[in-house]
Short mmCIF file of C-alpha atoms and ligand atoms in Angstrom, two decimals:
data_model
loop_
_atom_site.label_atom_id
_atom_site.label_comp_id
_atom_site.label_asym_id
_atom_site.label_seq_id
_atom_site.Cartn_x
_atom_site.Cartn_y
_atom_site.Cartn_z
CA UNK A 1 2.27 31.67 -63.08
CA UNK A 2 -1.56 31.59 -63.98
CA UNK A 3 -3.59 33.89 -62.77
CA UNK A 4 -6.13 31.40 -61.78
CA UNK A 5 -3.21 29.22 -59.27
CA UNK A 6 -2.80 31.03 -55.50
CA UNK A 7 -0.92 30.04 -52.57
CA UNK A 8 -3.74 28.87 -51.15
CA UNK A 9 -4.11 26.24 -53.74
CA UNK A 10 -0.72 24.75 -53.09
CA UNK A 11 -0.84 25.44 -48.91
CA UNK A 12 -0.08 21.79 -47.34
CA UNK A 13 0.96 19.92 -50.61
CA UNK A 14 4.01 17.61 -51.36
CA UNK A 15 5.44 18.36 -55.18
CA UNK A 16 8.26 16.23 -56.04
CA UNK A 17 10.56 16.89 -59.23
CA UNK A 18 12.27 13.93 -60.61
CA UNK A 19 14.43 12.35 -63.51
CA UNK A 20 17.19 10.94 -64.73
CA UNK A 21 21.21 12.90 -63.82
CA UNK A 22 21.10 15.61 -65.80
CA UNK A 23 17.06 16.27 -66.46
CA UNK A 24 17.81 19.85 -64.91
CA UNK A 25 15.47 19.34 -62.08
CA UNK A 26 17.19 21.03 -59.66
CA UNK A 27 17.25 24.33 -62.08
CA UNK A 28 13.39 23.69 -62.45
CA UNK A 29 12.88 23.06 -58.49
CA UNK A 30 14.65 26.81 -57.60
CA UNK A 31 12.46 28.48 -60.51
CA UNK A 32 9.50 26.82 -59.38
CA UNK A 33 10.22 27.89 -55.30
CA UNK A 34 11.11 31.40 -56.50
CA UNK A 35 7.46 31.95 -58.37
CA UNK A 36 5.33 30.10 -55.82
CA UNK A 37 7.15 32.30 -53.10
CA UNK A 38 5.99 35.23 -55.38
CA UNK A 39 2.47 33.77 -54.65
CA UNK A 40 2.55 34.11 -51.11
CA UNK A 41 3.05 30.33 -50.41
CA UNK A 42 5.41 29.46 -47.79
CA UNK A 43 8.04 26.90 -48.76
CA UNK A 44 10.34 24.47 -47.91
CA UNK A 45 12.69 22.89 -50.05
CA UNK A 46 14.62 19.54 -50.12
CA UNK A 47 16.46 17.19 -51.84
CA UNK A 48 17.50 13.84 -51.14
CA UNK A 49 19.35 11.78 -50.87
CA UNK A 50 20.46 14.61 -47.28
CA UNK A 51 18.05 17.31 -46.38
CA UNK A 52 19.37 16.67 -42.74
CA UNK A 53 22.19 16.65 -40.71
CA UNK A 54 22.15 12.64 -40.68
CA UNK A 55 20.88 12.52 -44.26
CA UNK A 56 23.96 14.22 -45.52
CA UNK A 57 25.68 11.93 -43.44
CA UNK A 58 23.74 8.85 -45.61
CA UNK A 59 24.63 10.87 -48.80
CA UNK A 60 28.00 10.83 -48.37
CA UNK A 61 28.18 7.21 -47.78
CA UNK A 62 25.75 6.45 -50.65
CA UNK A 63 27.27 8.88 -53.51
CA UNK A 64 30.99 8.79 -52.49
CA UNK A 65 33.62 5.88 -53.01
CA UNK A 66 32.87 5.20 -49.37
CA UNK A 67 29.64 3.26 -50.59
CA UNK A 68 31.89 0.86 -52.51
CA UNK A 69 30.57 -2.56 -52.18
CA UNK A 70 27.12 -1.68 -51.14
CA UNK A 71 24.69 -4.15 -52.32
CA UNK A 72 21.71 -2.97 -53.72
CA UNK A 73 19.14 -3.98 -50.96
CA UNK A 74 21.65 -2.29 -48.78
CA UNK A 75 21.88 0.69 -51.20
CA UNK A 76 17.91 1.00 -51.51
CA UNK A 77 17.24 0.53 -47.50
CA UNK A 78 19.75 3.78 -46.99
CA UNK A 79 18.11 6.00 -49.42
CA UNK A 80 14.96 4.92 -47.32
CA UNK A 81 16.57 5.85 -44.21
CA UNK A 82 17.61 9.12 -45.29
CA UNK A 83 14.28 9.84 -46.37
CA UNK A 84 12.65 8.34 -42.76
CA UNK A 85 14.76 11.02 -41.05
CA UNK A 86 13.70 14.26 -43.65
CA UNK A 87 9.75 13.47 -43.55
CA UNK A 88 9.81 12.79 -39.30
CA UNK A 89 12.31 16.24 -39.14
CA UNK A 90 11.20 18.44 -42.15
CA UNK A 91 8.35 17.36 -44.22
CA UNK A 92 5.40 15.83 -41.89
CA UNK A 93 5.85 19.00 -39.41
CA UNK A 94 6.07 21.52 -42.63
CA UNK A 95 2.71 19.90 -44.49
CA UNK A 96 1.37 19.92 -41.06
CA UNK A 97 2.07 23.70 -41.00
CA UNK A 98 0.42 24.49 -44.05
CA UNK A 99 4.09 24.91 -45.98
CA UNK A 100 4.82 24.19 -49.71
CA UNK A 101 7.06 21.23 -49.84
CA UNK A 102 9.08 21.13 -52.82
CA UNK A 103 11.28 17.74 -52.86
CA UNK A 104 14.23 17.22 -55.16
CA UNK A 105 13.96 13.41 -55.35
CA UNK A 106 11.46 10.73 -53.86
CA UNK A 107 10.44 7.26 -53.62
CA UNK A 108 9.76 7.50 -57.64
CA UNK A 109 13.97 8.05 -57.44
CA UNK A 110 14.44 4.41 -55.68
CA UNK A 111 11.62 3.06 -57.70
CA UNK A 112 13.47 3.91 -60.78
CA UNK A 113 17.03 3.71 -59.69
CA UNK A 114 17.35 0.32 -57.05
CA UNK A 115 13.55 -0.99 -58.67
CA UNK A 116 13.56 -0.68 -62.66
CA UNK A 117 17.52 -0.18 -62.94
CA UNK A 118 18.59 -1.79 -60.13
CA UNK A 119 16.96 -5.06 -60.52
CA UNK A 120 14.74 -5.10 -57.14
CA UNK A 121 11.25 -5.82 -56.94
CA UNK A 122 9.01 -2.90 -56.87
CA UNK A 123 6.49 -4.43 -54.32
CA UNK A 124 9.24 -4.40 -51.81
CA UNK A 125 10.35 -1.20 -52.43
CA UNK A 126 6.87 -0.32 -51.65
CA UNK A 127 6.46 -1.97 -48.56
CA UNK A 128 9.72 -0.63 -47.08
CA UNK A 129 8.53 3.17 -48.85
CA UNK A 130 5.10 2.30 -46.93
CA UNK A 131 7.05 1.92 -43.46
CA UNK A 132 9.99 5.08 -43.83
CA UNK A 133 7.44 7.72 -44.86
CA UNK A 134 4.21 6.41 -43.28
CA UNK A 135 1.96 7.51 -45.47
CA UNK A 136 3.28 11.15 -46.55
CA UNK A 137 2.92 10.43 -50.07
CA UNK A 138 3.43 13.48 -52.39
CA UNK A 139 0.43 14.81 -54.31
CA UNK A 140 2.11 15.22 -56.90
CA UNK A 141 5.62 14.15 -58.75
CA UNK A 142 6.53 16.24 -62.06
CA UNK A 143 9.16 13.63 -64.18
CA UNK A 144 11.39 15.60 -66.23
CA UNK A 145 11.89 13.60 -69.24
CA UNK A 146 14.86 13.75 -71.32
CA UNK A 147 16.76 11.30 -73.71
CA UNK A 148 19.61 10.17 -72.20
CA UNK A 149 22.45 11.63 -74.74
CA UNK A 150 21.18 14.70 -73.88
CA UNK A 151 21.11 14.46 -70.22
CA UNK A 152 24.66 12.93 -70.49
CA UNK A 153 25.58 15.92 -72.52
CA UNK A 154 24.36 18.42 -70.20
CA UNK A 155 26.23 16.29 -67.37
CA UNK A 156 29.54 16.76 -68.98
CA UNK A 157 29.52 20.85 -69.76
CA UNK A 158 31.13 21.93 -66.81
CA UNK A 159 29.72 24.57 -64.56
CA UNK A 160 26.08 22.85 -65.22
CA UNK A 161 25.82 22.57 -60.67
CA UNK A 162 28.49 23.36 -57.82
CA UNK A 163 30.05 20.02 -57.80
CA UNK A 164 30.32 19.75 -61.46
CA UNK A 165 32.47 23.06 -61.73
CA UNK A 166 35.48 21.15 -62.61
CA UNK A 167 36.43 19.91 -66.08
CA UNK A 168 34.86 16.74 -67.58
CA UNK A 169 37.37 14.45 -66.40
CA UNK A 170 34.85 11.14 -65.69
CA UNK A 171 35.43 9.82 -61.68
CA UNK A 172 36.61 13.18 -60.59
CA UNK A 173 33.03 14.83 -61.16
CA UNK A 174 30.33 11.95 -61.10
CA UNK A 175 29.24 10.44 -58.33
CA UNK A 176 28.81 7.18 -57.57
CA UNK A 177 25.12 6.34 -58.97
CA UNK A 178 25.82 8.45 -62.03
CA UNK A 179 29.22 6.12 -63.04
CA UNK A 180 26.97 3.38 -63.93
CA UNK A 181 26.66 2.43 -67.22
CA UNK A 182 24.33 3.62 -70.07
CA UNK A 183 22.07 1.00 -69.85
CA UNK A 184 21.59 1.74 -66.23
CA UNK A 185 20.52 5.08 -66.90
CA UNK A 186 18.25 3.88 -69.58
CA UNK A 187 16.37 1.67 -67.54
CA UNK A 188 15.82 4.46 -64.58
CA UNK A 189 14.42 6.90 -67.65
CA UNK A 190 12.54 3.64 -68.20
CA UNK A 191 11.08 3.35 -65.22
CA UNK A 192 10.10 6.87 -64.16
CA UNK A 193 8.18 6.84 -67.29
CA UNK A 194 6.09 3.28 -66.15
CA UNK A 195 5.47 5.15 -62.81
CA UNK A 196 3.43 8.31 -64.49
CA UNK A 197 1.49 5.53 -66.38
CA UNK A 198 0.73 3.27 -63.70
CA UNK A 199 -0.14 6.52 -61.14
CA UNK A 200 -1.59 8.87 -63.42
CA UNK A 201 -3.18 10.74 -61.16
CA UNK A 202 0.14 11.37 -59.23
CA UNK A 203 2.32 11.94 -61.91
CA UNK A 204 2.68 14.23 -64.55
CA UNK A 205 5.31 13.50 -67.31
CA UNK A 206 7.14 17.22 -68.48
CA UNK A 207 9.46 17.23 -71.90
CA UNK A 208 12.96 18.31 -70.43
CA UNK A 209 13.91 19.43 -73.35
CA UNK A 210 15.09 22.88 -74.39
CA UNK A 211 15.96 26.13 -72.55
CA UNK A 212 15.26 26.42 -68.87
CA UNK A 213 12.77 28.67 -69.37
CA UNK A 214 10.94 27.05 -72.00
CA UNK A 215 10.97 23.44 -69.49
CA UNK A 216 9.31 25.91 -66.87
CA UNK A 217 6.63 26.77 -68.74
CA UNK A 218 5.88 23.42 -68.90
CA UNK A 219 6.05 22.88 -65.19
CA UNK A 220 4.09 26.09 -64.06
CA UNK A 221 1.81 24.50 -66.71
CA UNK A 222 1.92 21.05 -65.07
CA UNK A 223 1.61 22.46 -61.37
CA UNK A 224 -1.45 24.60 -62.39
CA UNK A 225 -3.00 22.09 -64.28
CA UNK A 226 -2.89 19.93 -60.98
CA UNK A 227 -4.08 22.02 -58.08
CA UNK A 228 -6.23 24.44 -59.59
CA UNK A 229 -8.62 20.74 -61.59
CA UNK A 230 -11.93 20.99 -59.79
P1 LIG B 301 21.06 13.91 -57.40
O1 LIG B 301 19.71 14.46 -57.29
O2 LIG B 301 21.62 13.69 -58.76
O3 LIG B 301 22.05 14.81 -56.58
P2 LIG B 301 22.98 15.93 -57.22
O4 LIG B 301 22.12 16.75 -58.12
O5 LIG B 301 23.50 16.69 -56.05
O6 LIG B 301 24.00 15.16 -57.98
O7 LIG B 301 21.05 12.51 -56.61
C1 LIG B 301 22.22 11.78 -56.39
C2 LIG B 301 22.16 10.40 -57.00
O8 LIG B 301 21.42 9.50 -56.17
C3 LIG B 301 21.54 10.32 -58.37
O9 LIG B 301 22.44 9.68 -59.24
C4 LIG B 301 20.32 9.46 -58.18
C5 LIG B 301 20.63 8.65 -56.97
N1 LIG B 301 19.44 8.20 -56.20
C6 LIG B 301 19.11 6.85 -56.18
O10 LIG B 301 19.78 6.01 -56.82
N2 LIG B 301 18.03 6.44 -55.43
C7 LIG B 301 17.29 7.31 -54.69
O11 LIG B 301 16.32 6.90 -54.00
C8 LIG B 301 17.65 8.71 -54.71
C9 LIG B 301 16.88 9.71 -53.91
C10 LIG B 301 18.74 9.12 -55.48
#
């Protein structure tokens, strides 16, 4: 990390990493944790949709067959929910404490996903965003940007994350948001990418592609770039 970034620069803030399935955010969330803990910065981590014992609860219902039939108000309003529950139990208290919060997924994921892809308006994901997290907006949300044949490529070499150990068979390895079609996905890549331009001072858009490493230089460059601006 650059010299010139400390813990203290990060103490207190909300840093969201976000994309399309398969950006390798989750990858880039861990390496980013490991070298702000080398800092001295106390973390926590999350990811959504879960982060709590009734989130995972949510996340089941949202990402397994058992959401079959959910509409997409429905859909968008349980996302929120989850989320509701993780910034009252986890994030307000950690921010509060001074902690690092590192977030796997955000709003900008149901802006994208039930907004731009989905088909609802963004003004009333907004308002119901306004009411479930009350004002703990993140300071800032790093989009991991990555064509989509190459996120779709990374999603079908096995071994990639724990539930995606098993062989490529499609429906025995995707969950439910990530069987939609194509298009779908196109449209959420879309969308994250309208976000960083209409909240540039939010959002910072990162090229996904390449080796792991060589995205997290990008990031640490990103993150640095952010907190340490006069
Ligand atoms: P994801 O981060 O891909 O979880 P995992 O890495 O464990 O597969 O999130 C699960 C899916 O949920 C993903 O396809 C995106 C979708 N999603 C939404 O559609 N809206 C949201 O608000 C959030 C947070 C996620």
């Amino acid at each position: 990390m650059n010299a010139t970034l400390s813990a203290l620069h990060v103490a207190g803030k909300f840093i969201v990493l976000d994309g399309i399935d398969g950006c390798g955010k989750s990858t880039q969330l861990h390496m980013l944790q490991t070298i702000l803990e080398q800092l001295g910065a106390a973390i926590l981590c999350v990811r959504e949709p879960g982060g709590t014992a009734i989130g995972e609860h949510i996340r089941e219902l949202l990402l397994s067959s058992k959401g079959e039939g959910l509409n997409m108000r429905a859909e968008m309003l349980l996302y929120m929910a989850s989320r509701a529950q993780l910034v009252g139990e986890k994030i307000r208290p950690a921010l509060a404490a001074g902690h690092t919060v590192l977030s796997d997924r955000y709003v900008s994921s149901t802006l994208a996903y039930q907004g731009s892809a989905g088909g609802l308006p963004i003004d009333n994901i907004m308002h119901v965003a306004q009411a479930a997290i009350d004002g703990t907006w993140p300071d800032l949300t790093i989009i991991l940007d990555l064509p989509l044949e190459k996120a779709m490529t990374r999603l079908q070499s096995p071994g990639k994350s724990a539930k995606k150990k098993q062989p490529p068979q499609p429906g025995l390895f995707q969950d439910r948001i990530e069987q939609r079609q194509q298009n779908y996905h196109e449209l959420v890549r879309q969308g994250f990418l309208q976000q960083a331009k209409n909240y540039p001072d939010h959002y910072k858009v990162v090229s996904a592609i390449g080796t792991p490493d060589a995205v997290f230089q990008r990031v640490q460059a990103a993150v640095c770039e952010y907190f340490t601006a006069a």
